[in-house]
Short mmCIF file of C-alpha atoms in Angstrom, two decimals:
data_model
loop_
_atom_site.label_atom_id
_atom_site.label_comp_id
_atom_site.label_asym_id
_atom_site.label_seq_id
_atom_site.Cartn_x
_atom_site.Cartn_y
_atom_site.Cartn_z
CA UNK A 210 9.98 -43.58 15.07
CA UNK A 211 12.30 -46.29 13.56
CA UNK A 212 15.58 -44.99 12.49
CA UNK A 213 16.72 -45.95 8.75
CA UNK A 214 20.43 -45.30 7.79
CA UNK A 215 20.84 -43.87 4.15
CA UNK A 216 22.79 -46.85 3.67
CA UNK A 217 20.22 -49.02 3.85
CA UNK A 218 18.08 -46.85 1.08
CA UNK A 219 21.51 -47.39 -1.14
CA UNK A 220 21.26 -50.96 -0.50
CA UNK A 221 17.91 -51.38 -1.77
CA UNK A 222 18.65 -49.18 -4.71
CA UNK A 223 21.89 -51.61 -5.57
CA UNK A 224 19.54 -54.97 -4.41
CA UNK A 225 17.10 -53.61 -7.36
CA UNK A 226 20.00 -52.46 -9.93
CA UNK A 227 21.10 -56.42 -9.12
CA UNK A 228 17.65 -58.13 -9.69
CA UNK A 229 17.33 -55.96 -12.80
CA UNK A 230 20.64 -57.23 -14.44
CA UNK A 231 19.25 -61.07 -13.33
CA UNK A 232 16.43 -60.43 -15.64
CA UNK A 233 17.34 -58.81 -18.62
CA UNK A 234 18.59 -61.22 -21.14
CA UNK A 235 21.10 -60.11 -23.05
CA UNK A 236 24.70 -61.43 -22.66
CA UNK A 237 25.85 -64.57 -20.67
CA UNK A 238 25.25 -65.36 -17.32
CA UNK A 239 28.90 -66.03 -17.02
CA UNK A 240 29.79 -62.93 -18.37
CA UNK A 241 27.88 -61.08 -15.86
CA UNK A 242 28.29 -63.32 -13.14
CA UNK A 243 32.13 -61.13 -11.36
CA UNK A 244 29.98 -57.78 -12.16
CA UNK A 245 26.43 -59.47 -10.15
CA UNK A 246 29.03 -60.46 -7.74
CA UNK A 247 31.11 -57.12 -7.73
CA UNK A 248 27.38 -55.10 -7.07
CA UNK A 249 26.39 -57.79 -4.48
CA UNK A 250 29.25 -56.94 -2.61
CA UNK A 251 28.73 -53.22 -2.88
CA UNK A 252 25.08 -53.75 -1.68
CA UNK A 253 26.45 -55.81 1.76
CA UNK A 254 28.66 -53.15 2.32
CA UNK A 255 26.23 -50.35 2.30
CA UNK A 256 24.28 -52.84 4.91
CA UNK A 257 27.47 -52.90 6.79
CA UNK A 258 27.95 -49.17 6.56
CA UNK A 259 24.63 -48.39 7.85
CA UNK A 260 25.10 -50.71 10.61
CA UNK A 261 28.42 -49.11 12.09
CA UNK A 262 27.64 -45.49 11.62
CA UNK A 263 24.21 -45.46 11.91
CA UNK A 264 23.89 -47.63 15.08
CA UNK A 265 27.43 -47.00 16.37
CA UNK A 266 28.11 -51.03 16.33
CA UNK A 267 32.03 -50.69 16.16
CA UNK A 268 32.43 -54.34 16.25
CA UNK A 269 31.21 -54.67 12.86
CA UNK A 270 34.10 -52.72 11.52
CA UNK A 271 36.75 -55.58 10.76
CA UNK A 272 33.56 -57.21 8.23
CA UNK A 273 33.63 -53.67 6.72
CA UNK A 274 36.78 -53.96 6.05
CA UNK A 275 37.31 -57.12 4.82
CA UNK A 276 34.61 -56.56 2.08
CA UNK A 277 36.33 -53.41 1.10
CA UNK A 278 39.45 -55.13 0.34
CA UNK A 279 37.52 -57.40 -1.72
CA UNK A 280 35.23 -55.09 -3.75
CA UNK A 281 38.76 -53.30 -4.69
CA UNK A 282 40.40 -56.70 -6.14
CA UNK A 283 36.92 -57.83 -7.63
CA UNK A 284 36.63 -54.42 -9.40
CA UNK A 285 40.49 -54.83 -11.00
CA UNK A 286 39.16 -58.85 -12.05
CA UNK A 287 36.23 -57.89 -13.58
CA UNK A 288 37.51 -55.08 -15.98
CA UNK A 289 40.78 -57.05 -16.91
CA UNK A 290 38.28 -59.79 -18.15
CA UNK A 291 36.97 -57.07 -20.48
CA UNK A 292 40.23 -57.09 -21.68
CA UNK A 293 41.03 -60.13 -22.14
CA UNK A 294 40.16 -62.19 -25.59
CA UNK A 295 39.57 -65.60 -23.95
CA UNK A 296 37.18 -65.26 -20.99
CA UNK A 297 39.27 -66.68 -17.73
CA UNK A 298 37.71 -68.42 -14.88
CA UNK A 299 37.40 -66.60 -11.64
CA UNK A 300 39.85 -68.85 -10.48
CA UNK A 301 42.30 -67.56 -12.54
CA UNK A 302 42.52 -64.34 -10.57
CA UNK A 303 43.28 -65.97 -7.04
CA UNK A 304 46.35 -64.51 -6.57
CA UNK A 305 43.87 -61.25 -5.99
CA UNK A 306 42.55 -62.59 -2.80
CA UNK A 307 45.90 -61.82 -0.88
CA UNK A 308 45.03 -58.65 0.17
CA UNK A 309 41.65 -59.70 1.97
CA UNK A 310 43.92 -62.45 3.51
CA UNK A 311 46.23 -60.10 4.31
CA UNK A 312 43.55 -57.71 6.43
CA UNK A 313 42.28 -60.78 7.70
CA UNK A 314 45.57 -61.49 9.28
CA UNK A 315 45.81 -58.12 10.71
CA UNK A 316 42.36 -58.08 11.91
CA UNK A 317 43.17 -61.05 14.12
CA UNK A 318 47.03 -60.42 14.93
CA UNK A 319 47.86 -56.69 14.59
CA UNK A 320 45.05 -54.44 13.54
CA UNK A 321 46.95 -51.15 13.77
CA UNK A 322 48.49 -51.22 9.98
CA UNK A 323 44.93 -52.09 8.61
CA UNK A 324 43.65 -48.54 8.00
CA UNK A 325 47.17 -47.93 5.66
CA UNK A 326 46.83 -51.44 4.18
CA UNK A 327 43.41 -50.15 2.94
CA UNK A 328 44.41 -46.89 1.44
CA UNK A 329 47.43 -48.63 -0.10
CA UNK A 330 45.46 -51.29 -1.55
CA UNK A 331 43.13 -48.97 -2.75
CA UNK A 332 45.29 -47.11 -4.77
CA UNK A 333 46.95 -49.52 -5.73
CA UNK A 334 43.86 -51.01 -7.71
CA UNK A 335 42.84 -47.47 -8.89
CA UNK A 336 46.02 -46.70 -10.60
CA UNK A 337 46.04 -50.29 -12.18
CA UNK A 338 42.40 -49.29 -13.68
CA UNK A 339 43.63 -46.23 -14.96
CA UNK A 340 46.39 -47.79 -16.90
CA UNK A 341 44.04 -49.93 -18.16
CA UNK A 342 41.86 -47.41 -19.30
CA UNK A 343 44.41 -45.56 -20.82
CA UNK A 344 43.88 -47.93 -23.73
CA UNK A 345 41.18 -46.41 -24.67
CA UNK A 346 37.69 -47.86 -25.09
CA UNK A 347 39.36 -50.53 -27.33
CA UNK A 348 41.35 -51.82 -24.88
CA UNK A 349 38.52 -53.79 -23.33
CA UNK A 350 37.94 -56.07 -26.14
CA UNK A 351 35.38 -58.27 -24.60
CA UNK A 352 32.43 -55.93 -24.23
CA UNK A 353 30.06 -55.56 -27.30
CA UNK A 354 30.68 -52.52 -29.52
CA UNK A 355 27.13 -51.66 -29.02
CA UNK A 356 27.90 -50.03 -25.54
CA UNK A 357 32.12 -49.91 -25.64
CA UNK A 358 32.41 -46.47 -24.88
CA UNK A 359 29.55 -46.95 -21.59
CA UNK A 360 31.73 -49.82 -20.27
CA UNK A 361 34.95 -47.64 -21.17
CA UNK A 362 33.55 -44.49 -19.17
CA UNK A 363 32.29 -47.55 -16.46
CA UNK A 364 36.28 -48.28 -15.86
CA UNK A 365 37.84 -44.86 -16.07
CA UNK A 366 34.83 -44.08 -12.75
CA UNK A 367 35.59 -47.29 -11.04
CA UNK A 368 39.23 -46.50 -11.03
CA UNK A 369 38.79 -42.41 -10.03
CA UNK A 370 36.38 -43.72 -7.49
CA UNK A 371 38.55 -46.34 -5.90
CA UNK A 372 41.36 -43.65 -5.36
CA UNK A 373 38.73 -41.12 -4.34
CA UNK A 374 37.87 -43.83 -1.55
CA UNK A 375 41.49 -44.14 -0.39
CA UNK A 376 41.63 -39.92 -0.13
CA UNK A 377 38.46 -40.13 2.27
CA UNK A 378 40.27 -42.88 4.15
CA UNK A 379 42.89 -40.73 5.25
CA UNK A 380 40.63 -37.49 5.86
CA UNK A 381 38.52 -40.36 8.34
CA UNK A 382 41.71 -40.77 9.64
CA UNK A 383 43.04 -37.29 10.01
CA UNK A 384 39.83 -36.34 11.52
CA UNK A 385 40.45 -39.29 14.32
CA UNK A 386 43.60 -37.96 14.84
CA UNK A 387 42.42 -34.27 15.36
CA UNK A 388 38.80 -34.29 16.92
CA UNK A 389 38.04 -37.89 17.92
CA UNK A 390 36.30 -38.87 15.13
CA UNK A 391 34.09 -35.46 14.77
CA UNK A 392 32.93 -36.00 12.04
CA UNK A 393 33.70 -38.80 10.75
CA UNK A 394 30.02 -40.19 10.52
CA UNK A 395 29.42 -37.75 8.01
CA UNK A 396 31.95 -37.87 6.13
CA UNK A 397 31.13 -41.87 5.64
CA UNK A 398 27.80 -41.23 4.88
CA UNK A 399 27.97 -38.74 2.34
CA UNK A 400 31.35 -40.53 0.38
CA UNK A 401 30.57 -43.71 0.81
CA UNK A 402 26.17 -43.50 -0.16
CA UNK A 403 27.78 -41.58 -3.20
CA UNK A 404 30.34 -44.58 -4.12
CA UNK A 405 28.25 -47.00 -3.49
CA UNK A 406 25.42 -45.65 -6.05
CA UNK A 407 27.86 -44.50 -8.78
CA UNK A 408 29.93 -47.77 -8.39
CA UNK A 409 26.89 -49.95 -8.97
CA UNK A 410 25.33 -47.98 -11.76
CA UNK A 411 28.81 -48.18 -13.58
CA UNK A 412 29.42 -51.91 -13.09
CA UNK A 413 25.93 -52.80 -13.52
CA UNK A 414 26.63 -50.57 -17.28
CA UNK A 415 29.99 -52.05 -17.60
CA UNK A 416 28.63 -56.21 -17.56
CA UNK A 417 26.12 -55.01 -20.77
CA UNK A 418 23.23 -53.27 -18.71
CA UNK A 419 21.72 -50.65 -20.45
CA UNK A 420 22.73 -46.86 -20.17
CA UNK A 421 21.37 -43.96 -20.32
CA UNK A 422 23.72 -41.18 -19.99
CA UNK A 423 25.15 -40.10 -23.35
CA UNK A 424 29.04 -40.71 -23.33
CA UNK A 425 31.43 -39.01 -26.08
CA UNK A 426 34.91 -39.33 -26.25
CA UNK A 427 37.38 -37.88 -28.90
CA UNK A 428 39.78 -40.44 -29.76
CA UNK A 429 43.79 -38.92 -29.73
CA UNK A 430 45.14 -37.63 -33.23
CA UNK A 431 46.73 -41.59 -34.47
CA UNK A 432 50.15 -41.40 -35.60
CA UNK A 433 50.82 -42.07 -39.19
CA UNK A 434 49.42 -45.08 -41.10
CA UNK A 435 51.48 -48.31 -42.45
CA UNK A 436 51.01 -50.48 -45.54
CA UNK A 437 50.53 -53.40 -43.41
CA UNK A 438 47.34 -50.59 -41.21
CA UNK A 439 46.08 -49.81 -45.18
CA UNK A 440 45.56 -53.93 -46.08
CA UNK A 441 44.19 -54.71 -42.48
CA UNK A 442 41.66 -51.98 -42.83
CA UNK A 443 40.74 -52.98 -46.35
CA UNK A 444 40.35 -56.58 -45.36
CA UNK A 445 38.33 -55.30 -42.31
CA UNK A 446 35.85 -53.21 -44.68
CA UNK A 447 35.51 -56.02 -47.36
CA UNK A 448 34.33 -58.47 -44.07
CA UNK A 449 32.00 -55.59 -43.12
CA UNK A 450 29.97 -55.37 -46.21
CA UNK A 451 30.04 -58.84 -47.49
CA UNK A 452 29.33 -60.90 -44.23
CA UNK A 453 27.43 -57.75 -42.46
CA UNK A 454 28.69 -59.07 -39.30
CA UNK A 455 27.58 -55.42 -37.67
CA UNK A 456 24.31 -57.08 -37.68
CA UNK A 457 25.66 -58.86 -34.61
CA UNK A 458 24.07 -57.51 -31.29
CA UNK A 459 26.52 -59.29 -29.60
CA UNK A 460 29.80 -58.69 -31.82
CA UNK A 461 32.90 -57.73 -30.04
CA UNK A 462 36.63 -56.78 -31.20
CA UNK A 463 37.47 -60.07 -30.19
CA UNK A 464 35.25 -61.91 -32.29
CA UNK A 465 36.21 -59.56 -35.29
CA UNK A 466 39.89 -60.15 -34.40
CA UNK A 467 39.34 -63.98 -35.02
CA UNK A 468 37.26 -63.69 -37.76
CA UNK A 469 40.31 -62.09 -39.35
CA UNK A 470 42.76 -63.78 -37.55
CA UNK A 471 44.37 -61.33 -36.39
CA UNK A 472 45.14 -60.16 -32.92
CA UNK A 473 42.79 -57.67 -31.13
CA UNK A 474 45.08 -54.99 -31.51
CA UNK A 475 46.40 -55.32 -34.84
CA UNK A 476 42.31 -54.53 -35.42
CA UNK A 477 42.19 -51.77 -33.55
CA UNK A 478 45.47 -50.15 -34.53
CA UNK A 479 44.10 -50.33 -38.16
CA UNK A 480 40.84 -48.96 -37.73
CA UNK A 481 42.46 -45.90 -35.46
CA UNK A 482 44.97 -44.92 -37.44
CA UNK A 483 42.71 -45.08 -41.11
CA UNK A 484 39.82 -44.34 -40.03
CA UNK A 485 40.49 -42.04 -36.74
CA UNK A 486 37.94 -43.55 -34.34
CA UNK A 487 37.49 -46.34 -32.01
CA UNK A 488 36.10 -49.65 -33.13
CA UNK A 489 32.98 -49.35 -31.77
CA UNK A 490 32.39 -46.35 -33.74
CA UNK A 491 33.48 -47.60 -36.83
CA UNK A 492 31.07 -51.01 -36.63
CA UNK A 493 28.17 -48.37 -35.40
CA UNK A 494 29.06 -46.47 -38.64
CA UNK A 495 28.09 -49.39 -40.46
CA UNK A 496 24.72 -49.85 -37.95
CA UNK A 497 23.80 -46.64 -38.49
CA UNK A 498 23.94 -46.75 -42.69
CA UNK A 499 22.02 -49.81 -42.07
CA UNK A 500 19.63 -48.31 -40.27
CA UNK A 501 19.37 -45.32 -42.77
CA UNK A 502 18.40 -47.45 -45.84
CA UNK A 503 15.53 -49.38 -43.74
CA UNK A 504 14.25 -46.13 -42.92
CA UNK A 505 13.25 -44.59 -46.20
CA UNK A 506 13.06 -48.40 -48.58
CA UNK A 507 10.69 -50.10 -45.56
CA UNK A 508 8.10 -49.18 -43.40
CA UNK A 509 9.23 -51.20 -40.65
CA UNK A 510 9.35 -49.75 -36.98
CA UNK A 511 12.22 -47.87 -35.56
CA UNK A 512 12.62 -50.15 -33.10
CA UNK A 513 12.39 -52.99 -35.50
CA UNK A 514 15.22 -50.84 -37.67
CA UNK A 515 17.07 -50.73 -34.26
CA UNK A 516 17.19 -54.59 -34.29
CA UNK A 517 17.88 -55.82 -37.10
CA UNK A 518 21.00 -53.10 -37.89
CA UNK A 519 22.74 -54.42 -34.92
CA UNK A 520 21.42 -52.21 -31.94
CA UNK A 521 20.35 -53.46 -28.46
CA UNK A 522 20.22 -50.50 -26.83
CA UNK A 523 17.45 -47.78 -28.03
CA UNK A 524 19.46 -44.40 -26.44
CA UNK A 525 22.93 -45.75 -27.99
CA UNK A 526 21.32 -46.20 -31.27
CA UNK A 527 19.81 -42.38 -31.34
CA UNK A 528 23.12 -41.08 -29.73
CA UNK A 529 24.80 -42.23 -33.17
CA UNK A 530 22.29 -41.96 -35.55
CA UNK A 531 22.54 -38.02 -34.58
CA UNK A 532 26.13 -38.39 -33.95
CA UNK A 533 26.23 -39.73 -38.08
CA UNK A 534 22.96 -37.80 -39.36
CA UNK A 535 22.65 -35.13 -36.96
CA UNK A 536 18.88 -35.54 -36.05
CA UNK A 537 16.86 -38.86 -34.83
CA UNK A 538 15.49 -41.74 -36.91
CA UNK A 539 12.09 -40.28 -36.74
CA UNK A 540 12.74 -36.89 -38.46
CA UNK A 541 15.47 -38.88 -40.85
CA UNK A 542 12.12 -40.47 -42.07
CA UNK A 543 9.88 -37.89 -41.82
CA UNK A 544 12.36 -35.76 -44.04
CA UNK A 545 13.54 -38.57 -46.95
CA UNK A 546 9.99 -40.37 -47.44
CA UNK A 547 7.21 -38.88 -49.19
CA UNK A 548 4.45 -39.69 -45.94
CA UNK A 549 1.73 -40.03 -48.79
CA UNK A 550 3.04 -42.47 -51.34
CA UNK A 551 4.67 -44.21 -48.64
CA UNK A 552 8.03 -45.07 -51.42
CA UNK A 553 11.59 -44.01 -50.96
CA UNK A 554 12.85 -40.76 -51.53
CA UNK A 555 14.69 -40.08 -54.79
CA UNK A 556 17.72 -38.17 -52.78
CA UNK A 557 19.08 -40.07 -49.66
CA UNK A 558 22.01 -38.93 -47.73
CA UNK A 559 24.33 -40.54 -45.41
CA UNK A 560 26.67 -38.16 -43.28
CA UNK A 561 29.70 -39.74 -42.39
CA UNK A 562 32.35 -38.18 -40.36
#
């Protein structure tokens, strides 16, 4: 009977997740193109994986570790270019390749240091997602409001995972020291199948792949409001409702930012501190009251409603219709238009937090 690693399994799963993100066609190629390449890489790597502990083919190990030096730095590049207003280059980030050099020197010189080179490096890149994340999901002002706080949950996992990673480094390690590598097998095979899975799902998210796991996140109590917070906010509203630019699948705090000419975070101070939310929810605000008056003046399809109020993806735009109305766009209907006549219901109310 042939013999077939878990790894392997997980690298199917990932090759799929990857050939699905190829296809759908929403955002840029060149958008997505370090999160293909960061889910690529996790893919090989679960190849790899199954290689050395499944067969026992040790000389496949300085390849494994190579590529995990990599898929840390890629992770760290392709998060900070959610950050960032103007999209960089890959190139840009080359000084990130130093630590794969830096194993590959002491794979071929002096491999000893390369299992604490590793853990270091992988911490290292954990804690630097963290900070990032501690932002908030505004902090990553490249990703489309329609799925901020999925790509903000998609960095706060990466970063937890890459430092969980580093822990099971040094229990590999510990268990070397103790019993020969007991168990180490195991211990490979259940962390790193895990990683692997999560890691892809969450980057695949993170580069504007659908989601379906319904994220939530109370933003911190703002401190108090200026003047100069009271006019950007106004300005911001006025924008809103006379240009609708909500109605923009693709719209971003960047390209609200420049619309005002403002910086990014000038926004997104404003907008916390008035209005005590994110960005993202205060555009979906707008999506949702959109939504609300299509559904009891037209008979249009919910999905068509979805559409055309700004919405891309079908369980974000539930989550905060019920997170505004507190029940879905089909009973929202069913409940404000009269199903014989067909017209618009005399009484329509929006919630609002």
């Amino acid at each position: 009977m042939i013999f077939v690693p878990l790894p392997f399994v997980v690298a199917l799963l990932l090759a799929i997740l990857l050939v699905r993100m190829l296809r759908q066609g929403d955002g840029s190629f060149a958008e997505k193109q370090p999160f293909l390449l960061l889910i690529g890489l996790y893919g090989l790597q679960s190849v790899v994986i199954g290689i050395r502990w499944g067969y026992d083919v040790v000389g496949i190990m300085p390849i494994q570790s190579l590529i995990a030096t990599t898929i840390a730095a890629l992770a760290w590049v392709c998060f900070k270019g959610l950050a960032m207003e103007e999209q960089p280059a890959l190139s840009r980030f080359w000084p990130h390749l130093l630590p794969t050099a830096t194993i590959a020197v002491f794979i071929a010189l002096y491999p000893e240091p390369i299992s604490l080179a590793i853990i270091l490096i992988f911490l290292g890149y954990g804690a630097a997602l963290l900070r990032l994340a501690w932002g908030g999901p505004d902090a990553l002002v490249a990703t489309r409001l329609d799925g901020a706080m999925l790509s903000y949950r998609s960095l706060q996992i990466t970063g937890f995972a890459l430092i969980a990673s580093a822990v099971t480094d040094v229990i590999i390690s510990f268990d070397f020291s103790r019993t020969g590598g007991t168990h180490a097998g195991a211990i490979v095979a259940l962390g790193n199948v895990i990683a692997l899975l999560v890691l892809g799902t969450a980057a695949s998210v993170a580069s504007g792949g659908s989601g379906t796991e319904a994220f939530s996140a109370e933003p911190p109590p703002p401190p108090p409001a200026t003047e100069e917070d009271g006019a950007v906010a106004d300005a911001l509203d006025t924008l809103m409702r006379a240009r609708q630019l909500y109605r923009d699948p693709d719209l971003n705090l960047t390209r609200i930012a420049r619309k005002m000419n403002l910086p990014a975070r000038r926004v997104s101070t404003a907008v916390n501190r008035i209005h005590g939310m994110s960005v993202s929810q205060y555009v979906n605000d707008f999506r949702i009251r959109a939504a609300c008056e299509q559904l009891v003046s037209t008979d249009h399809p919910i999905t068509q409603v979805m559409f055309d109020s700004g919405f891309i993806s079908k369980s974000n735009f539930n989550r905060e219709f019920a997170r505004m109305n507190g029940e879905n766009p089909t009973q929202f209907r069913k409940r404000r238009v009269p199903q014989k006549s067909g017209g618009a219901a005399s009484n329509v109310i929006f919630m609002s937090p």
